[in-house]
Short mmCIF file of C-alpha atoms in Angstrom, two decimals:
data_model
loop_
_atom_site.label_atom_id
_atom_site.label_comp_id
_atom_site.label_asym_id
_atom_site.label_seq_id
_atom_site.Cartn_x
_atom_site.Cartn_y
_atom_site.Cartn_z
CA MET A 1 -7.46 23.96 -6.59
CA GLU A 2 -7.82 22.75 -10.18
CA ILE A 3 -4.58 22.49 -12.14
CA ARG A 4 -5.36 23.48 -15.73
CA PRO A 5 -3.48 22.08 -18.72
CA ALA A 6 -1.59 24.81 -20.57
CA ALA A 7 0.94 25.27 -23.36
CA THR A 8 3.66 27.81 -24.11
CA LEU A 9 5.56 28.41 -27.35
CA ALA A 10 9.02 29.99 -27.48
CA LEU A 11 9.33 31.40 -30.98
CA THR A 12 12.87 31.92 -32.23
CA ARG A 13 14.51 33.48 -35.27
CA ASP A 14 17.98 33.85 -36.77
CA THR A 15 19.55 37.31 -37.02
CA PRO A 16 23.05 38.54 -37.95
CA GLU A 17 23.65 38.93 -34.20
CA GLY A 18 22.55 35.37 -33.46
CA LEU A 19 19.44 33.62 -32.23
CA GLN A 20 16.61 35.73 -30.82
CA VAL A 21 13.43 34.78 -28.97
CA LEU A 22 10.08 36.58 -28.81
CA MET A 23 8.88 37.71 -25.38
CA LEU A 24 5.60 39.37 -24.42
CA GLN A 25 4.88 41.49 -21.36
CA ARG A 26 1.70 40.54 -19.51
CA THR A 27 -0.68 43.30 -18.48
CA TRP A 28 -0.31 44.68 -14.96
CA ASP A 29 -3.97 43.78 -14.38
CA ALA A 30 -3.34 40.05 -14.86
CA VAL A 31 -4.15 37.79 -11.92
CA PHE A 32 -1.21 35.51 -12.77
CA LEU A 33 2.30 37.01 -13.19
CA PRO A 34 1.27 40.66 -13.74
CA GLY A 35 3.89 42.66 -15.64
CA PHE A 36 6.11 39.62 -16.26
CA TYR A 37 7.73 38.91 -19.61
CA VAL A 38 6.64 35.51 -20.90
CA PHE A 39 6.48 33.42 -24.03
CA PRO A 40 3.11 33.27 -25.80
CA GLY A 41 0.90 30.70 -24.15
CA GLY A 42 -2.17 29.90 -22.10
CA ALA A 43 -4.67 27.29 -21.06
CA VAL A 44 -5.71 24.42 -23.33
CA ASP A 45 -9.34 24.89 -24.47
CA ALA A 46 -11.80 22.16 -25.36
CA ASP A 47 -11.87 23.53 -28.92
CA ASP A 48 -8.13 22.86 -29.26
CA HIS A 49 -8.85 19.14 -29.20
CA LEU A 50 -11.50 19.62 -31.90
CA CYS A 51 -8.91 21.14 -34.25
CA ARG A 52 -7.12 17.81 -34.71
CA ASP A 53 -8.59 17.37 -38.21
CA TRP A 54 -6.63 20.45 -39.29
CA ALA A 55 -3.36 19.31 -37.75
CA ASP A 56 -0.50 17.79 -39.69
CA GLY A 57 2.77 16.12 -38.72
CA HIS A 58 1.28 14.42 -35.64
CA ASP A 59 -1.97 12.71 -34.85
CA ASP A 60 -3.13 12.64 -31.24
CA ALA A 61 -1.52 9.26 -30.58
CA SER A 62 1.94 10.30 -31.77
CA ALA A 63 1.71 13.74 -30.13
CA SER A 64 0.69 12.14 -26.84
CA HIS A 65 3.52 9.63 -27.06
CA TYR A 66 5.92 12.52 -27.71
CA LEU A 67 4.69 14.30 -24.59
CA GLY A 68 4.65 11.13 -22.47
CA ILE A 69 0.90 11.14 -21.82
CA THR A 70 -1.90 8.74 -22.73
CA GLU A 71 -4.02 11.17 -24.77
CA GLY A 72 -4.60 14.83 -25.54
CA GLY A 73 -1.08 15.60 -26.75
CA SER A 74 -2.26 17.29 -29.93
CA GLY A 75 -4.46 19.59 -27.83
CA TYR A 76 -1.41 20.94 -26.03
CA MET A 77 0.41 21.60 -29.29
CA ILE A 78 -2.58 23.22 -31.01
CA ALA A 79 -3.15 25.39 -27.92
CA ALA A 80 0.45 26.63 -28.17
CA VAL A 81 -0.10 27.65 -31.80
CA ARG A 82 -3.48 29.27 -31.10
CA GLU A 83 -2.25 31.24 -28.08
CA CYS A 84 0.75 32.45 -30.06
CA PHE A 85 -1.54 33.77 -32.79
CA GLU A 86 -3.95 35.40 -30.31
CA GLU A 87 -1.27 37.02 -28.15
CA ALA A 88 1.56 37.75 -30.60
CA GLY A 89 -0.16 37.80 -34.00
CA LEU A 90 2.12 35.09 -35.46
CA LEU A 91 0.36 32.11 -37.03
CA LEU A 92 2.31 28.88 -37.43
CA ALA A 93 0.33 27.30 -40.27
CA ASN A 94 0.72 25.99 -43.81
CA ASP A 95 -1.47 26.57 -46.87
CA ASP A 96 -2.89 23.86 -49.16
CA GLN A 97 0.46 23.76 -50.97
CA ASP A 98 2.20 22.92 -47.69
CA LYS A 99 3.89 26.33 -47.73
CA PRO A 100 4.00 28.77 -44.80
CA VAL A 101 0.77 30.75 -44.65
CA SER A 102 0.91 33.87 -46.82
CA LEU A 103 -2.25 35.71 -45.77
CA ASP A 104 -1.86 39.46 -45.85
CA THR A 105 -1.38 41.39 -42.62
CA ALA A 106 -4.89 42.86 -42.62
CA THR A 107 -6.49 39.41 -42.95
CA LEU A 108 -4.34 37.98 -40.18
CA GLU A 109 -5.21 40.88 -37.88
CA ARG A 110 -8.92 40.51 -38.65
CA GLU A 111 -8.85 36.78 -37.95
CA ARG A 112 -6.84 37.32 -34.79
CA ALA A 113 -9.32 39.89 -33.48
CA ALA A 114 -12.20 37.48 -34.19
CA LEU A 115 -10.45 34.72 -32.23
CA ASN A 116 -9.74 37.03 -29.30
CA ALA A 117 -13.38 38.16 -29.29
CA SER A 118 -14.54 34.48 -29.35
CA GLU A 119 -16.37 35.19 -32.61
CA ARG A 120 -14.32 32.57 -34.46
CA LYS A 121 -12.44 29.42 -33.62
CA LEU A 122 -9.14 28.20 -34.97
CA THR A 123 -11.01 25.46 -36.83
CA ASP A 124 -13.07 28.13 -38.65
CA LEU A 125 -9.91 29.95 -39.71
CA CYS A 126 -8.27 26.74 -40.96
CA LYS A 127 -11.39 25.65 -42.84
CA GLN A 128 -11.98 28.99 -44.59
CA HIS A 129 -8.37 29.50 -45.65
CA ARG A 130 -7.55 25.80 -46.19
CA LEU A 131 -4.76 25.82 -43.61
CA THR A 132 -3.12 23.06 -41.61
CA ILE A 133 -1.27 23.31 -38.30
CA PRO A 134 2.19 21.69 -38.71
CA LEU A 135 2.62 20.14 -35.29
CA ASP A 136 5.91 18.56 -36.32
CA GLN A 137 7.40 22.09 -36.45
CA LEU A 138 7.03 22.29 -32.67
CA ALA A 139 9.67 20.65 -30.48
CA TYR A 140 8.84 19.71 -26.89
CA LEU A 141 11.25 21.46 -24.54
CA SER A 142 10.10 21.11 -20.92
CA HIS A 143 7.25 20.54 -18.49
CA TRP A 144 6.33 22.71 -15.52
CA VAL A 145 3.56 22.50 -12.92
CA THR A 146 2.88 25.67 -10.94
CA PRO A 147 3.75 24.94 -7.29
CA PRO A 148 1.09 25.49 -4.60
CA GLY A 149 0.48 29.09 -3.54
CA PRO A 150 -0.35 31.23 -6.62
CA PRO A 151 -4.03 32.06 -7.32
CA ARG A 152 -3.94 29.89 -10.44
CA ARG A 153 -2.03 26.70 -11.17
CA PHE A 154 -1.14 25.26 -14.57
CA ASP A 155 0.30 22.01 -15.90
CA THR A 156 2.31 23.56 -18.73
CA ARG A 157 4.16 22.04 -21.66
CA PHE A 158 6.86 24.28 -23.14
CA PHE A 159 7.49 24.06 -26.87
CA VAL A 160 9.97 25.78 -29.17
CA ALA A 161 9.62 26.58 -32.88
CA VAL A 162 11.05 28.81 -35.58
CA ALA A 163 8.93 31.90 -36.18
CA PRO A 164 6.93 31.86 -39.43
CA PRO A 165 8.48 33.97 -42.21
CA ASN A 166 7.04 37.25 -43.47
CA GLN A 167 4.86 37.86 -40.42
CA ILE A 168 5.22 40.70 -37.93
CA ALA A 169 4.79 40.16 -34.20
CA ARG A 170 2.26 42.43 -32.46
CA HIS A 171 1.17 42.25 -28.84
CA ASP A 172 -2.60 42.25 -28.45
CA GLY A 173 -2.86 45.28 -26.15
CA ILE A 174 -5.19 43.36 -23.84
CA GLU A 175 -3.48 40.38 -22.22
CA THR A 176 -0.08 41.58 -23.40
CA ILE A 177 1.13 45.20 -23.44
CA ASP A 178 4.59 44.95 -25.00
CA HIS A 179 6.74 42.60 -27.04
CA VAL A 180 10.43 42.33 -27.81
CA TRP A 181 12.80 40.17 -29.81
CA LEU A 182 16.10 39.69 -28.00
CA SER A 183 18.80 37.15 -27.41
CA PRO A 184 18.22 34.69 -24.57
CA ALA A 185 21.45 35.89 -22.94
CA GLN A 186 20.23 39.50 -22.99
CA ALA A 187 16.89 38.48 -21.50
CA LEU A 188 18.66 36.69 -18.65
CA GLU A 189 20.91 39.69 -18.05
CA ASP A 190 17.91 42.06 -18.05
CA HIS A 191 16.30 39.82 -15.44
CA ARG A 192 19.43 39.75 -13.30
CA LEU A 193 19.60 43.55 -13.37
CA GLY A 194 15.91 43.92 -12.55
CA HIS A 195 14.95 45.41 -15.92
CA ARG A 196 12.50 42.62 -16.80
CA LEU A 197 10.43 40.37 -14.56
CA LEU A 198 10.74 36.70 -15.51
CA GLY A 199 9.21 33.64 -13.90
CA SER A 200 11.28 30.62 -12.89
CA PRO A 201 10.21 28.36 -15.81
CA THR A 202 10.87 31.20 -18.26
CA VAL A 203 14.37 31.63 -16.84
CA ARG A 204 15.02 27.90 -17.13
CA THR A 205 13.86 27.91 -20.76
CA LEU A 206 16.00 30.94 -21.63
CA ARG A 207 18.99 29.24 -20.08
CA ILE A 208 18.50 26.31 -22.46
CA LEU A 209 18.05 28.60 -25.47
CA SER A 210 21.16 30.61 -24.60
CA ASP A 211 23.36 27.62 -25.44
CA PHE A 212 22.55 27.90 -29.17
CA ASN A 213 23.55 30.38 -31.86
CA THR A 214 21.14 29.25 -34.58
CA THR A 215 17.59 27.97 -34.78
CA ASP A 216 18.79 24.86 -36.66
CA ALA A 217 21.08 23.88 -33.79
CA LEU A 218 18.38 24.58 -31.21
CA MET A 219 15.68 22.59 -33.01
CA ALA A 220 18.05 19.67 -33.61
CA TYR A 221 18.80 19.57 -29.89
CA ALA A 222 15.15 19.90 -28.80
CA ARG A 223 14.03 17.09 -31.12
CA SER A 224 16.81 14.76 -29.99
CA GLN A 225 16.56 15.46 -26.25
CA PRO A 226 13.02 14.84 -24.97
CA PRO A 227 12.48 16.32 -21.50
CA GLU A 228 12.88 14.15 -18.46
CA PRO A 229 9.53 12.97 -17.03
CA LEU A 230 8.28 15.45 -14.44
CA GLU A 231 8.40 14.11 -10.89
CA ASN A 232 4.87 15.04 -9.96
CA ARG A 233 3.22 11.96 -8.50
CA PRO A 234 2.43 11.69 -4.80
CA TRP A 235 4.94 9.84 -2.64
CA PRO A 236 4.37 7.71 0.47
CA ALA A 237 6.10 8.64 3.73
CA ARG A 238 5.79 8.35 7.52
CA ARG A 239 4.49 10.96 9.93
CA ALA A 240 3.89 10.34 13.65
CA GLY A 241 4.21 6.62 12.98
CA GLN A 242 1.49 6.65 10.35
CA ARG A 243 1.74 6.15 6.61
CA VAL A 244 0.90 9.37 4.74
CA THR A 245 0.99 10.58 1.15
CA ILE A 246 3.13 13.60 0.29
CA GLU A 247 1.99 15.72 -2.65
CA PRO A 248 4.42 17.43 -5.07
CA GLY A 249 5.28 20.87 -3.76
CA ALA A 250 4.91 19.85 -0.11
CA PRO A 251 7.92 20.77 2.10
CA ALA A 252 9.11 17.19 2.55
CA TYR A 253 8.54 16.01 -1.03
CA ASP A 254 12.06 16.28 -2.46
CA GLU A 255 13.59 14.75 0.64
CA VAL A 256 11.31 11.71 0.89
CA ARG A 257 11.82 11.01 -2.81
CA LYS A 258 15.60 11.11 -2.40
CA LEU A 259 15.68 9.02 0.75
CA ASP A 260 13.09 6.49 -0.45
CA PRO A 261 13.62 6.11 -4.22
CA ARG A 262 11.77 2.77 -4.29
CA CYS A 263 8.57 4.39 -3.02
CA GLN A 264 8.25 2.12 0.02
CA GLY A 265 7.04 4.79 2.45
CA THR A 266 10.05 4.55 4.76
CA ALA A 267 11.19 8.20 4.85
CA SER A 268 9.92 10.64 7.45
CA ALA A 269 7.85 13.65 6.43
CA THR A 270 8.59 15.35 9.74
CA ILE A 271 11.74 16.98 11.09
CA THR A 272 12.09 15.87 14.70
CA PRO A 273 14.75 17.61 16.81
CA GLY A 274 17.26 15.17 18.24
CA VAL A 275 16.55 12.42 15.70
CA PRO A 276 19.44 11.92 13.24
CA VAL A 277 18.56 11.43 9.56
CA VAL A 278 20.93 9.86 7.04
CA LEU A 279 20.84 12.00 3.89
CA GLY A 280 23.54 10.30 1.84
CA PRO A 281 26.81 8.35 2.13
CA GLY A 282 28.57 9.70 5.20
CA VAL A 283 26.07 12.56 5.68
CA GLN A 284 23.64 12.92 8.59
CA ARG A 285 21.39 15.74 9.79
CA LEU A 286 20.65 16.45 13.44
CA THR A 287 18.20 19.27 14.14
CA ALA A 288 18.52 21.34 17.30
CA GLY A 289 15.57 21.92 19.62
CA ASN A 290 15.32 25.66 18.92
CA ALA A 291 12.19 25.77 16.77
CA GLY A 292 10.65 29.20 16.31
CA MET A 293 9.33 31.79 13.88
CA MET A 294 12.82 32.59 12.55
CA THR A 295 14.30 29.09 12.81
CA GLY A 296 11.42 26.94 11.57
CA PRO A 297 11.70 23.39 12.96
CA GLY A 298 15.15 24.25 14.36
CA THR A 299 18.73 24.72 13.20
CA ASN A 300 20.09 21.87 11.11
CA THR A 301 23.52 20.55 12.06
CA TYR A 302 25.18 18.31 9.48
CA VAL A 303 27.59 15.53 10.42
CA LEU A 304 29.94 14.30 7.67
CA GLY A 305 32.38 11.41 7.80
CA LYS A 306 32.88 8.02 9.39
CA PRO A 307 33.92 6.62 12.78
CA GLY A 308 37.15 8.24 13.86
CA ASP A 309 36.90 11.26 11.54
CA TYR A 310 33.87 13.52 11.55
CA THR A 311 33.24 17.04 10.32
CA VAL A 312 30.38 19.06 11.78
CA ILE A 313 28.71 21.90 9.86
CA ASP A 314 26.81 24.49 11.92
CA PRO A 315 26.84 23.10 15.48
CA GLY A 316 23.88 25.33 16.31
CA PRO A 317 23.15 27.14 19.58
CA GLU A 318 24.94 26.34 22.80
CA ASP A 319 22.33 23.76 23.73
CA GLU A 320 23.56 21.06 26.10
CA ASN A 321 21.27 18.31 24.81
CA HIS A 322 22.06 19.03 21.16
CA LEU A 323 25.82 19.10 21.77
CA ARG A 324 25.67 15.88 23.76
CA GLN A 325 23.84 14.17 20.92
CA LEU A 326 26.51 15.34 18.46
CA LEU A 327 29.18 13.82 20.70
CA ASP A 328 27.19 10.57 20.93
CA ILE A 329 26.78 10.33 17.13
CA THR A 330 30.47 10.96 16.48
CA GLY A 331 31.90 9.23 19.52
CA GLY A 332 33.64 12.52 20.19
CA ALA A 333 35.86 12.07 17.11
CA ILE A 334 35.17 15.47 15.59
CA THR A 335 38.14 16.65 13.54
CA ARG A 336 36.76 20.01 12.43
CA VAL A 337 33.73 22.22 12.96
CA LEU A 338 32.61 24.43 10.07
CA VAL A 339 30.16 27.29 10.38
CA THR A 340 28.24 28.94 7.55
CA HIS A 341 27.93 32.23 9.49
CA THR A 342 27.96 33.52 13.04
CA HIS A 343 24.31 34.23 13.80
CA ARG A 344 23.42 32.98 17.26
CA ASP A 345 21.41 29.99 16.08
CA HIS A 346 24.31 28.56 14.04
CA SER A 347 27.74 28.94 15.62
CA PRO A 348 27.71 29.23 19.46
CA GLY A 349 28.04 25.44 19.92
CA ALA A 350 31.42 25.50 18.16
CA ALA A 351 33.45 26.66 21.16
CA ALA A 352 32.11 23.88 23.39
CA LEU A 353 32.86 21.22 20.76
CA ARG A 354 36.42 22.49 20.34
CA GLU A 355 36.94 22.42 24.09
CA THR A 356 35.64 18.84 24.31
CA THR A 357 37.16 17.34 21.16
CA GLY A 358 40.04 19.63 20.14
CA ALA A 359 38.36 20.16 16.76
CA THR A 360 39.64 22.85 14.39
CA LEU A 361 37.12 25.66 13.94
CA VAL A 362 36.61 26.84 10.35
CA GLY A 363 34.67 29.91 9.30
CA MET A 364 34.83 33.67 8.99
CA LYS A 365 35.13 36.00 11.96
CA ALA A 366 31.98 37.57 13.33
CA PRO A 367 31.23 41.14 12.24
CA GLU A 368 29.88 43.70 14.67
CA GLY A 369 26.24 43.39 15.70
CA ALA A 370 23.95 42.19 18.47
CA SER A 371 22.82 39.18 16.43
CA GLN A 372 26.41 37.94 15.99
CA ASP A 373 28.21 35.27 18.00
CA ALA A 374 31.27 37.20 19.14
CA SER A 375 32.56 34.08 20.93
CA PHE A 376 33.37 32.35 17.63
CA ARG A 377 37.15 32.31 17.14
CA PRO A 378 38.09 30.43 13.97
CA ASP A 379 41.37 28.55 13.68
CA ARG A 380 41.10 28.73 9.91
CA VAL A 381 39.45 31.43 7.84
CA PRO A 382 38.77 29.98 4.39
CA VAL A 383 38.40 32.02 1.21
CA HIS A 384 36.20 31.52 -1.81
CA ASP A 385 37.00 28.33 -3.79
CA ASP A 386 39.08 26.84 -0.95
CA GLU A 387 38.85 23.07 -0.57
CA ILE A 388 38.37 21.16 2.68
CA GLU A 389 38.96 17.43 2.76
CA THR A 390 36.54 15.39 4.88
CA ALA A 391 35.96 11.68 5.32
CA ALA A 392 32.73 12.09 3.32
CA GLY A 393 34.49 13.81 0.42
CA LYS A 394 35.88 17.16 -0.63
CA LEU A 395 34.02 20.35 0.29
CA LYS A 396 34.26 23.43 -1.89
CA VAL A 397 34.01 26.72 0.02
CA LEU A 398 31.75 29.37 -1.51
CA HIS A 399 31.63 32.87 -0.06
CA THR A 400 27.98 33.93 -0.30
CA PRO A 401 27.43 37.31 1.40
CA GLY A 402 23.93 38.72 1.58
CA HIS A 403 22.13 37.30 4.58
CA ALA A 404 25.37 37.93 6.46
CA SER A 405 28.63 39.43 5.24
CA ASN A 406 30.60 36.43 6.53
CA HIS A 407 28.28 33.78 5.08
CA LEU A 408 29.79 30.66 3.53
CA CYS A 409 28.21 27.71 1.73
CA TYR A 410 29.94 24.34 1.45
CA LEU A 411 29.51 22.13 -1.62
CA LEU A 412 30.10 18.39 -1.18
CA GLU A 413 31.22 17.89 -4.75
CA GLY A 414 31.06 14.10 -4.84
CA GLN A 415 27.33 14.21 -4.05
CA ASN A 416 26.53 17.63 -5.57
CA LEU A 417 25.05 18.55 -2.19
CA LEU A 418 25.14 22.19 -1.10
CA PHE A 419 25.11 23.03 2.61
CA SER A 420 23.51 26.44 2.25
CA GLY A 421 23.20 27.69 5.84
CA ASP A 422 20.78 30.62 5.74
CA HIS A 423 21.64 31.65 2.19
CA ILE A 424 18.80 29.41 1.02
CA MET A 425 16.17 28.11 3.43
CA GLN A 426 13.34 25.68 2.89
CA GLY A 427 9.84 27.05 3.30
CA SER A 428 10.60 30.77 3.58
CA THR A 429 12.64 33.57 2.08
CA VAL A 430 15.82 34.69 3.79
CA VAL A 431 15.83 37.81 5.95
CA ILE A 432 18.20 40.46 4.61
CA ASN A 433 18.72 42.85 7.52
CA PRO A 434 21.08 45.81 7.02
CA PRO A 435 23.69 46.88 7.77
CA ASP A 436 25.31 43.43 7.70
CA GLY A 437 22.62 42.09 5.39
CA ASP A 438 23.11 43.26 1.80
CA MET A 439 20.47 42.69 -0.89
CA LYS A 440 22.76 43.45 -3.83
CA ALA A 441 25.41 41.04 -2.52
CA TYR A 442 22.72 38.43 -1.87
CA LEU A 443 21.46 38.48 -5.46
CA VAL A 444 25.01 38.35 -6.84
CA SER A 445 25.75 35.37 -4.59
CA LEU A 446 22.59 33.57 -5.72
CA HIS A 447 23.51 34.13 -9.36
CA ALA A 448 27.01 32.74 -8.77
CA LEU A 449 25.54 29.49 -7.43
CA LEU A 450 24.04 28.82 -10.85
CA GLU A 451 27.58 28.12 -12.07
CA GLU A 452 27.96 25.25 -9.61
CA ASN A 453 26.87 21.64 -10.17
CA ILE A 454 24.25 21.27 -7.43
CA SER A 455 21.62 18.53 -7.26
CA TYR A 456 20.30 19.04 -3.72
CA ILE A 457 20.40 21.86 -1.18
CA ALA A 458 20.78 21.03 2.53
CA PRO A 459 19.53 24.24 4.19
CA GLY A 460 20.15 25.58 7.67
CA HIS A 461 16.45 25.16 8.40
CA GLY A 462 14.01 22.68 6.87
CA PHE A 463 14.09 19.70 4.53
CA LEU A 464 16.36 18.95 1.59
CA LEU A 465 15.54 20.88 -1.57
CA GLY A 466 15.77 19.26 -5.00
CA HIS A 467 15.96 20.98 -8.41
CA ALA A 468 18.53 23.36 -7.00
CA HIS A 469 18.80 25.72 -9.97
CA ALA A 470 15.01 26.06 -10.16
CA VAL A 471 15.00 26.97 -6.45
CA ILE A 472 17.64 29.64 -7.07
CA ASP A 473 15.69 30.97 -10.06
CA TYR A 474 12.56 31.21 -7.92
CA LEU A 475 14.35 33.08 -5.15
CA THR A 476 15.81 35.56 -7.63
CA THR A 477 12.43 36.07 -9.29
CA HIS A 478 10.77 36.60 -5.90
CA ARG A 479 13.27 39.30 -4.93
CA MET A 480 13.08 41.09 -8.28
CA ALA A 481 9.28 41.06 -8.19
CA ARG A 482 9.46 42.70 -4.76
CA GLU A 483 11.95 45.23 -6.08
CA HIS A 484 9.44 46.17 -8.75
CA LYS A 485 6.88 46.88 -6.03
CA VAL A 486 9.46 48.99 -4.22
CA LEU A 487 10.10 51.00 -7.39
CA ALA A 488 6.36 51.45 -7.91
CA ALA A 489 5.98 52.66 -4.31
CA LEU A 490 8.81 55.16 -4.79
CA LYS A 491 7.31 56.41 -8.04
CA ASP A 492 3.74 56.77 -6.75
CA HIS A 493 4.33 57.75 -3.12
CA GLY A 494 7.84 59.16 -2.83
CA PRO A 495 9.52 61.03 -1.37
CA ALA A 496 8.46 59.09 1.71
CA THR A 497 9.80 57.65 4.92
CA LEU A 498 10.72 54.00 5.26
CA LYS A 499 7.60 53.39 7.35
CA ASN A 500 5.27 54.96 4.80
CA LEU A 501 6.89 53.13 1.89
CA THR A 502 6.55 49.81 3.74
CA ALA A 503 2.76 50.17 3.77
CA HIS A 504 2.76 50.36 -0.04
CA ALA A 505 5.63 48.05 -1.03
CA TYR A 506 4.41 45.33 1.37
CA ASP A 507 0.66 45.83 1.14
CA ASP A 508 0.34 42.10 0.43
CA VAL A 509 1.64 41.01 3.86
CA PRO A 510 -0.04 41.38 7.28
CA THR A 511 0.58 44.72 8.98
CA ALA A 512 1.68 42.82 12.07
CA ILE A 513 4.96 41.94 10.35
CA HIS A 514 5.53 45.31 8.68
CA GLY A 515 8.29 45.94 11.20
CA LEU A 516 10.25 42.98 9.84
CA ALA A 517 9.22 43.84 6.29
CA SER A 518 10.68 47.33 6.71
CA ARG A 519 14.13 45.79 7.22
CA SER A 520 13.85 43.95 3.90
CA LEU A 521 12.55 47.13 2.30
CA LEU A 522 15.59 49.00 3.60
CA ALA A 523 17.82 46.34 2.03
CA HIS A 524 16.09 46.88 -1.33
CA LEU A 525 16.39 50.65 -1.01
CA LEU A 526 20.09 50.46 -0.19
CA LYS A 527 20.60 48.27 -3.26
CA LEU A 528 18.80 50.85 -5.40
CA GLN A 529 20.89 53.56 -3.77
CA GLN A 530 24.08 51.73 -4.74
CA GLU A 531 22.75 51.55 -8.29
CA ARG A 532 21.92 55.30 -8.21
CA VAL A 533 18.25 54.63 -8.77
CA ALA A 534 17.03 55.87 -5.36
CA ALA A 535 18.33 58.44 -2.90
CA LEU A 536 17.81 59.30 0.77
CA SER A 537 17.48 62.86 2.04
CA ASP A 538 16.16 63.96 5.46
CA ASP A 539 14.75 60.45 6.13
CA GLN A 540 12.83 60.61 2.84
CA TRP A 541 13.47 58.07 0.08
CA GLN A 542 12.85 59.09 -3.50
CA LEU A 543 13.29 57.76 -7.02
CA ILE A 544 15.98 59.61 -8.96
CA ARG A 545 15.92 57.63 -12.20
CA GLN A 546 14.07 54.73 -13.78
CA ASN A 547 15.80 51.35 -13.46
CA ASN A 548 15.93 50.36 -17.10
#
């Protein structure tokens, strides 16, 4: 699939209440991010490169250097300005006196309509009205490449600028159906509450903007802090004894980059049960041989420490071969065994290790339920923010209910490495299965992780995950997008049974897994019930108020 170059412009303004940013809502008919609130932006057109003669403040060489590319930098910046004018009606341009453009509203609207109808080009507008595009008023903020999966992929540069004075924002009514000025903090809160759909890169950008109270402070920061180069080049690795190339976005990409920073092709792109992998100083992963639809390549057990003092996280199922390998790796010197939760693929091996080694068992007691390991009897039940000393460093305990009420994550603070259990998994979304699974608690727990300093996530299943906060943003966005579909199904088809609602809220997944999907749907409905948005009566779910 072609990855198209694109540009986005976050326009900001100062108000008595503080800094605000302009956001547009995309039409529900859009192929890409329907209904989401975004910043003005879109694909770079060939004509954007032809508008260089009307640009000021940067030529293509300096703009490209600023963006860290060999050529075409001015095209990205001009595209950001053009898309902002087409979608939001705000034109960042100067007149022949180098003053902000002062065309009347009617003229701007007429020119905007001509651009949207492809009757005029930005060069025509600049030539007729003797305007220049002040590229130096744009500051480069970040770079994002759409990961594999969506129907369209973009290589997007995010810019920030101060909105032009004396112009009024108007959505175009075609690609965008609403617009709003609001503080970045309010936008993030609206997203958290499910009132606005935001994509992961939009959330990341808003998080940056929320640190500033004025446009001057924001622009000074953006101009002095160029974005880090995006890690988007292929990386060599090994698979089945052969040298392979791993593309960005592939499951193993973050892990092989971390384990092979010199790009020598030494890291494995395959998880092989029974083969230990060193992930960092004093940290190893050993994957159990219980691969399956729900467990992926198998349950990951993590071994922390050094000879004579080891800590095991999630010993996995009571599998004789797996437990024997853990004893071989540690020489039997296991001081403590930690579990993230008591589902049967994570904790049953703990009792056998305690019997063999005398290790202290740490975790929360198992709740009721057929999927729970009732044999787990902890010697220590930690609470949120507890600290556990290991030979690999200090672990911070984080209570993260959602997937399971007794779920814990452990943060190895010296390496900023989060052992996430099933709270975050690589390659799939987490199953939230009531009654022990709780969607509202899950989203709250995800949001709380954003306050922690996390560089990598070591999940209960799959490879290491880099860009931890972006992963968390994506998971939150995914759940809130699904919640919107649930609300739409309630509005259009309720009152209805769980089974009937599943067919509408999950019409984008195969019917063969609608049984599993109905459990996630129930979790969403129970969340909405807690929020007094939905209600259940005689096995019929219905919407009782709009969630806004």
